[in-house]
PDB file of C-alpha atoms (C1' of nucleotides) in Angstrom:
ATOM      1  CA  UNK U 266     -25.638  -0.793 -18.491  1.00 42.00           C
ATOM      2  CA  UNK U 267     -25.820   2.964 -18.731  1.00 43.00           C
ATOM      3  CA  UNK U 268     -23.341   4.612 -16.747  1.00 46.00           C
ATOM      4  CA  UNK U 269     -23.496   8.662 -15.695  1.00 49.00           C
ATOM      5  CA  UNK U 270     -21.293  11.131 -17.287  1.00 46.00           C
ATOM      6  CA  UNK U 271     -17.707  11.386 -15.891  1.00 48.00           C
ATOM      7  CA  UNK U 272     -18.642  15.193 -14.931  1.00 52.00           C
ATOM      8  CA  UNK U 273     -18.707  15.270 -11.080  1.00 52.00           C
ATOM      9  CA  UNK U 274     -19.284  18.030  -8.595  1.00 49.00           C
ATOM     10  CA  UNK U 275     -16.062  17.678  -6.792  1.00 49.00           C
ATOM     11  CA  UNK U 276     -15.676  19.808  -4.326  1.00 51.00           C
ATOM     12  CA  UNK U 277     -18.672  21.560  -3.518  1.00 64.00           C
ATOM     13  CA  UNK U 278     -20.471  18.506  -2.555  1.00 92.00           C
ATOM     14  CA  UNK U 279     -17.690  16.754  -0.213  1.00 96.00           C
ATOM     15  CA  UNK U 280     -19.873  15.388   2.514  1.00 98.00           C
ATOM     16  CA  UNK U 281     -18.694  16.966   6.050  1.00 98.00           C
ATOM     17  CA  UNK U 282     -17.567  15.611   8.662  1.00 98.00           C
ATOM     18  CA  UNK U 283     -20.927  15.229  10.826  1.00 98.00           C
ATOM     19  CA  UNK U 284     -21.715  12.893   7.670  1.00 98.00           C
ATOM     20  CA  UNK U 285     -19.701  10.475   9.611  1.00 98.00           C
ATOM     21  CA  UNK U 286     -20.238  11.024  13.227  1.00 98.00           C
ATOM     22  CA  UNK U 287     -23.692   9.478  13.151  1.00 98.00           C
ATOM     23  CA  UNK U 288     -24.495   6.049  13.693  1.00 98.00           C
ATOM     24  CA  UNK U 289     -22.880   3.494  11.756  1.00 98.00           C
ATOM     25  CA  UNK U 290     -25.399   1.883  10.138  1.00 98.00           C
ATOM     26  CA  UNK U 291     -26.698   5.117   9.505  1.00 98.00           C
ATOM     27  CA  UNK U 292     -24.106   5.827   8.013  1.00 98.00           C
ATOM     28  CA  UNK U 293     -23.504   2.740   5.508  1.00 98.00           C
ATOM     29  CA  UNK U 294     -27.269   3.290   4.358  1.00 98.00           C
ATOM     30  CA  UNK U 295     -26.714   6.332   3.708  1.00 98.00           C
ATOM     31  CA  UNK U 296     -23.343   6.450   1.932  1.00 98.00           C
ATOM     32  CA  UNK U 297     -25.290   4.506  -1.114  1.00 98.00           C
ATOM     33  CA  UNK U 298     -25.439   6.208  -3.744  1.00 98.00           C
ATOM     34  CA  UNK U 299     -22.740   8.256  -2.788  1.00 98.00           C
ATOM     35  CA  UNK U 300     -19.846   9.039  -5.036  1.00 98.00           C
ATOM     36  CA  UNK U 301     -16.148   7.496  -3.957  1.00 98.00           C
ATOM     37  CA  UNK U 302     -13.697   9.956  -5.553  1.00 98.00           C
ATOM     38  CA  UNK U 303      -9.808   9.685  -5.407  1.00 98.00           C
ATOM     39  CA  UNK U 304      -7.678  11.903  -7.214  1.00 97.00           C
ATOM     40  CA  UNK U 305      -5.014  10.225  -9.171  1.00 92.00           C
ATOM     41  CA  UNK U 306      -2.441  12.595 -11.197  1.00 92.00           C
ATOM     42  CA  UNK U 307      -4.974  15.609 -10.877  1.00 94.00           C
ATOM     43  CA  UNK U 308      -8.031  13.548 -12.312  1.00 95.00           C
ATOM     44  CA  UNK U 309     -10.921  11.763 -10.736  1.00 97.00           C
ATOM     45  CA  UNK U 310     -10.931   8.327 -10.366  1.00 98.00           C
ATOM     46  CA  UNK U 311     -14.619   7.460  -9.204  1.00 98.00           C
ATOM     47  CA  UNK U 312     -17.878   5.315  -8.520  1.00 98.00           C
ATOM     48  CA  UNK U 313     -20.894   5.260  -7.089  1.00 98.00           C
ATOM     49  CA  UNK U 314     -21.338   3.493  -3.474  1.00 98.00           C
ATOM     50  CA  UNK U 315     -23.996   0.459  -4.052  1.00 98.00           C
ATOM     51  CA  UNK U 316     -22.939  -1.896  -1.527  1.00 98.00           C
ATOM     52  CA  UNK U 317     -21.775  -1.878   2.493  1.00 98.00           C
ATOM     53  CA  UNK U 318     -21.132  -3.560   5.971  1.00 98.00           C
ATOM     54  CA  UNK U 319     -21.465  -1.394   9.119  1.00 98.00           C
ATOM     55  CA  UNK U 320     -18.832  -3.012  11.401  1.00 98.00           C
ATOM     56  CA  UNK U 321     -20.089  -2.018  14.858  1.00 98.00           C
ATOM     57  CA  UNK U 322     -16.391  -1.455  16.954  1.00 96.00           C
ATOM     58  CA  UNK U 323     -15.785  -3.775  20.491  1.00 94.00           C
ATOM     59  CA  UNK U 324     -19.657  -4.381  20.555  1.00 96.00           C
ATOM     60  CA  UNK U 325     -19.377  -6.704  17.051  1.00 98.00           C
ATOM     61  CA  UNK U 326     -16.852  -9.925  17.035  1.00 97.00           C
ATOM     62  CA  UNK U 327     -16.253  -9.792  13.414  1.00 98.00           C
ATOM     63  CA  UNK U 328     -14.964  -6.220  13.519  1.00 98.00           C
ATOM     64  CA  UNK U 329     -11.066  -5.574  13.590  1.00 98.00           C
ATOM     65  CA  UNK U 330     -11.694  -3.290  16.284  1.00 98.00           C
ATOM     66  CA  UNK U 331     -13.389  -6.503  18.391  1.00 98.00           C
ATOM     67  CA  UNK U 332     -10.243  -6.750  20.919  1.00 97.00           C
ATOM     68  CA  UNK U 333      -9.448  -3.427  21.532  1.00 97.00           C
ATOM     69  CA  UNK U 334      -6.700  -0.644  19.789  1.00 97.00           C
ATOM     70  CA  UNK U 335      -3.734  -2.216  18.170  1.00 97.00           C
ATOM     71  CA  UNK U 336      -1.306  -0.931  15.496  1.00 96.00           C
ATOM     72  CA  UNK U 337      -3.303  -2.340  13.039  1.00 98.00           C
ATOM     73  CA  UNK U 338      -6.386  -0.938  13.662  1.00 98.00           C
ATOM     74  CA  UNK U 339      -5.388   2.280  15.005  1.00 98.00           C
ATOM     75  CA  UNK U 340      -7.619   4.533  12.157  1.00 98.00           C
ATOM     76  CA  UNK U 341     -10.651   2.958  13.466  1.00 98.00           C
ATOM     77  CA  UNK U 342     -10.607   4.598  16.764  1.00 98.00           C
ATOM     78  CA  UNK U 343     -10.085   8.025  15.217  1.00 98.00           C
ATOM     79  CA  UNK U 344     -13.242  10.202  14.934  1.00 98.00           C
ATOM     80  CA  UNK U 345     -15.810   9.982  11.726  1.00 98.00           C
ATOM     81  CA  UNK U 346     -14.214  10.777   8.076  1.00 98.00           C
ATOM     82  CA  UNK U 347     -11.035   8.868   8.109  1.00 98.00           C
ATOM     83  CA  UNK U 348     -10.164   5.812   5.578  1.00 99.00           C
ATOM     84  CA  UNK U 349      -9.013   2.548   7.336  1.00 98.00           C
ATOM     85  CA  UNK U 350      -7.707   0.528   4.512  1.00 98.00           C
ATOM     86  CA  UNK U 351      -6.392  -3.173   6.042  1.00 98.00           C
ATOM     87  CA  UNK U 352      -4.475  -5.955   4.026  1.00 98.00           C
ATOM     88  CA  UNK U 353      -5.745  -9.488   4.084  1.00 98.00           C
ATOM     89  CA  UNK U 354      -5.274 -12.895   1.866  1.00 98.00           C
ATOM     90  CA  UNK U 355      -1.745 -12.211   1.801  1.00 97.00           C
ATOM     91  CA  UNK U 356      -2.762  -9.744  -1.234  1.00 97.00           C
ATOM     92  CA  UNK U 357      -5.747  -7.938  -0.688  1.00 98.00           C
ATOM     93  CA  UNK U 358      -6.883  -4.696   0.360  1.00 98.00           C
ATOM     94  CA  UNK U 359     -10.088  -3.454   1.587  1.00 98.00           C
ATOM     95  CA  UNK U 360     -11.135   0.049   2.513  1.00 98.00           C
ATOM     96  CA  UNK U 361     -13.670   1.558   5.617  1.00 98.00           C
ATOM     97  CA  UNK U 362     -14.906   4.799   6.148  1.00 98.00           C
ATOM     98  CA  UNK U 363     -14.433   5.222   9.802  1.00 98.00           C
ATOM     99  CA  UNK U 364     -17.805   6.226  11.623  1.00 98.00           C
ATOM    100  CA  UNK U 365     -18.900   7.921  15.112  1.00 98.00           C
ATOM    101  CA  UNK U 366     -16.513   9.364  17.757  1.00 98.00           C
ATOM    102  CA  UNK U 367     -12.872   8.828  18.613  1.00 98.00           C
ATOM    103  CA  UNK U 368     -12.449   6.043  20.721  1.00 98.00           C
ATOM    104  CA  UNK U 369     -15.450   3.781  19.158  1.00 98.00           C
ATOM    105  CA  UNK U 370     -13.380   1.831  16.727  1.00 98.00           C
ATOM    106  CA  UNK U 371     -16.781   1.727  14.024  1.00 98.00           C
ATOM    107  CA  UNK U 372     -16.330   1.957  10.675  1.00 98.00           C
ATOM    108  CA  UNK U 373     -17.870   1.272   7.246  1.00 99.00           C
ATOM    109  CA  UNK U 374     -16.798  -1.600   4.657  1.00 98.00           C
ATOM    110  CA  UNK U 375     -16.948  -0.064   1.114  1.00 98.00           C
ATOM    111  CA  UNK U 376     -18.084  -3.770  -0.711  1.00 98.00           C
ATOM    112  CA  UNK U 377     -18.777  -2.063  -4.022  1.00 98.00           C
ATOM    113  CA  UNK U 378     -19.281   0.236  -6.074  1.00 98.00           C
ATOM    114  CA  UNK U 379     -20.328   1.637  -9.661  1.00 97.00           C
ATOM    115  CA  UNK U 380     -17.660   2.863 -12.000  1.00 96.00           C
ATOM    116  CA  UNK U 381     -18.318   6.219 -13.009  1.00 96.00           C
ATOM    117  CA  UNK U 382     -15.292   8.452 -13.545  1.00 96.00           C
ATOM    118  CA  UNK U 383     -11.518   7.059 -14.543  1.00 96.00           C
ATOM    119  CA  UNK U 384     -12.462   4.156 -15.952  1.00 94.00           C
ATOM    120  CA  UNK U 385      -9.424   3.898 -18.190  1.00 93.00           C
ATOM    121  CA  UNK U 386      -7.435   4.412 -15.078  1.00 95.00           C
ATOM    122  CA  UNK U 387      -9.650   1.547 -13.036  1.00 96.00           C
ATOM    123  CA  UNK U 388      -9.156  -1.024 -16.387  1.00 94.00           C
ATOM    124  CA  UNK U 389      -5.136  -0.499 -16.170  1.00 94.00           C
ATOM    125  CA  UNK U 390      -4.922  -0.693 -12.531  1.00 96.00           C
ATOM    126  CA  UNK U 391      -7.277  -4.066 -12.655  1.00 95.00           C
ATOM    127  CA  UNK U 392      -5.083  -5.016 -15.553  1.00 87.00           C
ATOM    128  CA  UNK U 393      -8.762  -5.662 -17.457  1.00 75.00           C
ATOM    129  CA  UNK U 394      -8.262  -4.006 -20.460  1.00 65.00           C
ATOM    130  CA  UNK U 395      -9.750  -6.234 -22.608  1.00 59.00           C
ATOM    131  CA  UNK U 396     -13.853  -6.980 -23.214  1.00 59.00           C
ATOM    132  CA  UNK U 397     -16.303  -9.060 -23.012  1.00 56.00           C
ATOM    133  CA  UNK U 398     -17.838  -7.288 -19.309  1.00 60.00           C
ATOM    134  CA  UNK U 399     -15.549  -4.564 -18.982  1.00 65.00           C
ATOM    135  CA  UNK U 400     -17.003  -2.457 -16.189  1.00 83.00           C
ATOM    136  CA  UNK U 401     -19.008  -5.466 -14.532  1.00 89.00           C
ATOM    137  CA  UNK U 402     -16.005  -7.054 -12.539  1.00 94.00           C
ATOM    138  CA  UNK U 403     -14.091  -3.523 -11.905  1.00 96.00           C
ATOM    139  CA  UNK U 404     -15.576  -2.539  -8.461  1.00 97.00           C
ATOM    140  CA  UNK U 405     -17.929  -5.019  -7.990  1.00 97.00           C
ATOM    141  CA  UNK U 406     -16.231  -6.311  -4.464  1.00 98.00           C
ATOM    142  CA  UNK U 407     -14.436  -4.836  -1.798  1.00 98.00           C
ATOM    143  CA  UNK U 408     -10.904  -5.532  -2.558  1.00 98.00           C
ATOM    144  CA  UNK U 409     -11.467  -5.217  -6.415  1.00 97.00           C
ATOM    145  CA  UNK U 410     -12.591  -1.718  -6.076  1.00 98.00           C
ATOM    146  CA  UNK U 411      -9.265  -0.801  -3.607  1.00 98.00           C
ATOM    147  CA  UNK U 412      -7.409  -2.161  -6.871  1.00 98.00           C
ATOM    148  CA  UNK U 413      -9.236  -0.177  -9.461  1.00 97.00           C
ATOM    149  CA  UNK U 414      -8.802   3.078  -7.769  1.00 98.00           C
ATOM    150  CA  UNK U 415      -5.127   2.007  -6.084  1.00 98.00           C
ATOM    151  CA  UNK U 416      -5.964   1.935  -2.669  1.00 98.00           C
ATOM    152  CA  UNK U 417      -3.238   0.680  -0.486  1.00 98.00           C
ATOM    153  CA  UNK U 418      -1.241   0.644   3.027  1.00 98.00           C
ATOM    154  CA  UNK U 419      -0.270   4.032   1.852  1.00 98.00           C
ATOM    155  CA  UNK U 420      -3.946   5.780   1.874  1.00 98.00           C
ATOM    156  CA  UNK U 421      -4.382   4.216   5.162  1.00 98.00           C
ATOM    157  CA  UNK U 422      -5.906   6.805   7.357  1.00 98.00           C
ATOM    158  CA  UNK U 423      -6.855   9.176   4.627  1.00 98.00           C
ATOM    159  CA  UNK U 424      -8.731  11.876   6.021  1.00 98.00           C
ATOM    160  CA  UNK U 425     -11.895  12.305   3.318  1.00 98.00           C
ATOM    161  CA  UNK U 426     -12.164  15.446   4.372  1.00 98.00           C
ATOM    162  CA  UNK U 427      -9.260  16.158   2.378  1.00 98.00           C
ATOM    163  CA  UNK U 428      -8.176  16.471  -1.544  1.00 97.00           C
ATOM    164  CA  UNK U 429      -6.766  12.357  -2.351  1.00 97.00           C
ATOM    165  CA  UNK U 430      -9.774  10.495  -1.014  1.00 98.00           C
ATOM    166  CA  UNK U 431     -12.862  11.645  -0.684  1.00 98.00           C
ATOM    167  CA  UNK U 432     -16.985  11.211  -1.027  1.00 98.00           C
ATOM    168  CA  UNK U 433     -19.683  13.627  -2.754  1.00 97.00           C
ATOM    169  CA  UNK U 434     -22.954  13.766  -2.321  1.00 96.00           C
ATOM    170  CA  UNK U 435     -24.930  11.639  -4.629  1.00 94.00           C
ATOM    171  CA  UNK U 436     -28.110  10.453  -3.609  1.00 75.00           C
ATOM    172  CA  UNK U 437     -30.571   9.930  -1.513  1.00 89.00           C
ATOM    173  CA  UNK U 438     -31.528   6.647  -2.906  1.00 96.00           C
ATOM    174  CA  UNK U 439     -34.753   5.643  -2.589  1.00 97.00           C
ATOM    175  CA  UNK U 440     -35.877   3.812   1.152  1.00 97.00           C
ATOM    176  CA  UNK U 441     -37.375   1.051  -1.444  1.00 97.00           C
ATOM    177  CA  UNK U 442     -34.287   0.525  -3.521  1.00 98.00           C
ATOM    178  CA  UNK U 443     -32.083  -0.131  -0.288  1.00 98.00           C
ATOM    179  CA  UNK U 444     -31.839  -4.018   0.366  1.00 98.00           C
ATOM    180  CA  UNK U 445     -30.860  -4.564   3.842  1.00 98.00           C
ATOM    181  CA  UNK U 446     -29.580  -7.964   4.678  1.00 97.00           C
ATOM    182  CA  UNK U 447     -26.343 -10.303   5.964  1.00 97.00           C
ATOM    183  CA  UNK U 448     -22.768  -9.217   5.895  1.00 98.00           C
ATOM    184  CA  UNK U 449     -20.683 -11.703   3.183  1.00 97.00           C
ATOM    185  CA  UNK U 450     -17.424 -14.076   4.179  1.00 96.00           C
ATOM    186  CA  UNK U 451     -17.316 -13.588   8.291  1.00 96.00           C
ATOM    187  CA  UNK U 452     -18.153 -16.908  10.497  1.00 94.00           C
ATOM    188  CA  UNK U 453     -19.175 -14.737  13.660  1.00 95.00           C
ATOM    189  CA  UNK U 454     -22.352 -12.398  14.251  1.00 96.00           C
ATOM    190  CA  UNK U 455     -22.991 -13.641  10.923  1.00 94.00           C
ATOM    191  CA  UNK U 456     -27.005 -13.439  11.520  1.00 96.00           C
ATOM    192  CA  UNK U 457     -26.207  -9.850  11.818  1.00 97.00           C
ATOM    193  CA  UNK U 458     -28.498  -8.090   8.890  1.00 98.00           C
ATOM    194  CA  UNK U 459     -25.566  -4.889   8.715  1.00 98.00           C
ATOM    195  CA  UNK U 460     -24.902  -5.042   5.308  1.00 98.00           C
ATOM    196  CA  UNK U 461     -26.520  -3.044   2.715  1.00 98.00           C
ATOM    197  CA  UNK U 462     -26.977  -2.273  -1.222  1.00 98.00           C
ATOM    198  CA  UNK U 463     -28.863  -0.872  -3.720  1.00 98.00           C
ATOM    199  CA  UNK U 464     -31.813  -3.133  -5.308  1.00 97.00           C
ATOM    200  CA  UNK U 465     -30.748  -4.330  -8.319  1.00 96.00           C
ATOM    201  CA  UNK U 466     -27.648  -2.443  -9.039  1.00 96.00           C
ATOM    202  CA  UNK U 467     -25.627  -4.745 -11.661  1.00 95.00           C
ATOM    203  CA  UNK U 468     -22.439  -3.831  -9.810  1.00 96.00           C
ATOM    204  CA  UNK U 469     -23.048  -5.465  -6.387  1.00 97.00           C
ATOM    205  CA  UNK U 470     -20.716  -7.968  -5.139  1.00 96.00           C
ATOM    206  CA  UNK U 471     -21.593 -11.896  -5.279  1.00 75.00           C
ATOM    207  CA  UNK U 472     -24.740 -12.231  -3.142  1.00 63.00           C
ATOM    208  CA  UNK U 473     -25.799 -15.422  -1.621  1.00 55.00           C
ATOM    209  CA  UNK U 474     -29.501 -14.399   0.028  1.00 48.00           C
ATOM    210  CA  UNK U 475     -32.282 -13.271  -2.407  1.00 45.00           C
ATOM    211  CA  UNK U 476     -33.814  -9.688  -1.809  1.00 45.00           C
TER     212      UNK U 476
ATOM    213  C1'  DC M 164       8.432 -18.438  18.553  1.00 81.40           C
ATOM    214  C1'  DG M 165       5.224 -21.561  15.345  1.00 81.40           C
ATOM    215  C1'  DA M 166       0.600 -22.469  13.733  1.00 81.40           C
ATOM    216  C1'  DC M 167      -3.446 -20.980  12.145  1.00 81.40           C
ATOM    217  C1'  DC M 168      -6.392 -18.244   9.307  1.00 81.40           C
ATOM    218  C1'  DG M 169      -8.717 -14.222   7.283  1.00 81.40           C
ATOM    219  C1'  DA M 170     -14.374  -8.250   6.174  1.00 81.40           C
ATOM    220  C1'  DT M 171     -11.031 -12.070  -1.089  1.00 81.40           C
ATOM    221  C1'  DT M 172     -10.383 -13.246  -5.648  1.00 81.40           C
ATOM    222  C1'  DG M 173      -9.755 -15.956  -9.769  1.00 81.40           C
ATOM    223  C1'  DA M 174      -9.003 -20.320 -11.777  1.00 81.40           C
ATOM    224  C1'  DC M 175     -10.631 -24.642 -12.137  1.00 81.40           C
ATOM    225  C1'  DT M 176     -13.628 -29.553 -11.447  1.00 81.40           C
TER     226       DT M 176
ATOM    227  C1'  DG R 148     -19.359 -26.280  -6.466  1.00 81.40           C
ATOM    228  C1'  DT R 149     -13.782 -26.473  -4.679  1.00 81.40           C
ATOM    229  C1'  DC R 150      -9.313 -24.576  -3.865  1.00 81.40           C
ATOM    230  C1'  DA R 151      -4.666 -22.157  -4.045  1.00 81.40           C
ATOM    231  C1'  DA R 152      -2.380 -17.819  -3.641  1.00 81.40           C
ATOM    232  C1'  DT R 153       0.289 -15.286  -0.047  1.00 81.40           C
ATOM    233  C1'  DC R 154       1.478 -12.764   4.325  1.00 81.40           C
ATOM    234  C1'  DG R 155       0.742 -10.295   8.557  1.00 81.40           C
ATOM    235  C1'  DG R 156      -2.147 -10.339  12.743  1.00 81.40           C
ATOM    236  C1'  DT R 157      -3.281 -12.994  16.535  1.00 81.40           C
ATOM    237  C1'  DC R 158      -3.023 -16.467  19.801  1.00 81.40           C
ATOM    238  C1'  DG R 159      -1.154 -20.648  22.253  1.00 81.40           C
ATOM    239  C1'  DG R 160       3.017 -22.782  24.192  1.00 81.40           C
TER     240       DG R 160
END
DNA sequence: CGACCGATTGACT
DNA sequence: GTCAATCGGTCGG
């Protein structure tokens, strides 16, 4: 697996904020290919975007935002651009980009991504510092990828239009490289085909339907 | 309150 | 393939 030099156009290419305030599933097509940055200590810690769920607010029963505003899921009901990271399993974390309007309570489940920049950083925070696949388990799910670049209840409601957390232009990938199929690990709206990743891409999550 | 369980992961049969 | 870890959100009584 080849990966991209660490060099990344960091500021310049910070997608804006109408990025975000277009339809969700817009929005987590679109974000693939897409560089994840978060600046740790001054230096990038970052991967490419290959996998995501669009989680479509009070309209979708497995969304967080299903039942309404609560404490919990206050971020998602802020406008487009803001990170709603949630804690789950008792010791997970998983990260959204929040989509559309205030008030809509959308957002988009990061699932995976490529490393990229930081990887020394992503190894120590994974505590995988030793071989055989090295990069291959690092980001390759949702809550693995919050580890790598230490997401946590702290970065919760992050706006990416700032300088900690934020997302570069990288792509567009190609329409035909874009696999568009059924979210993973929910037991409603599962028939739902709101989840997307990139063809091939070594660093996808665990995937149970064939392209 | 108490019980249940989750947008997961890693270890194990 | 199965299952435990581990805890806060949610819901029923």
């Amino acid at each position: 697996m080849v990966l991209k030099p660490a060099a990344l156009p960091i500021t310049l290419n910070k997608l804006p904020r109408e990025f975000y305030l277009r339809p969700t599933l817009n929005v987590a097509r679109d974000l693939l290919g897409m560089y994840l940055v978060r600046i740790v200590r001054g230096k990038p810690v970052a991967g490419m975007i290959v996998e995501t769920e669009g989680y479509i607010g009070e309209t979708d029963p497995a969304s967080h935002s299903y039942r309404g505003k609560t404490l919990r899921n206050e971020v998602m009901f802020r406008n487009g651009g803001f990170l709603y990271v949630y804690f789950t399993y008792g010791m997970h974390f998983c990260c959204n980009v929040v989509t559309e309007e205030e008030g809509k309570g959308r957002a988009v489940l990061i699932r995976a991504l490529q490393p990229v920049a930081g990887i020394e950083v992503m190894q120590n925070n994974r505590r995988q510092l030793l071989e055989p696949k090295p990069q291959q388990t690092l980001t390759n799910g949702p809550a693995k990828l919050c580890e790598a670049l230490d997401i946590k209840r702290a970065q919760n409601g992050t706006d990416l239009l700032g300088n900690d957390i934020f997302i570069v232009w990288g792509g567009p990938i190609p329409r035909r490289s874009i696999v568009q199929t059924t979210r993973i690990g929910i037991k409603v709206a599962a028939e739902k085909e709101w989840r997307y990743y990139i063809k091939g891409n070594a660093f996808v999550s665990k995937t149970i339907k064939p392209e």
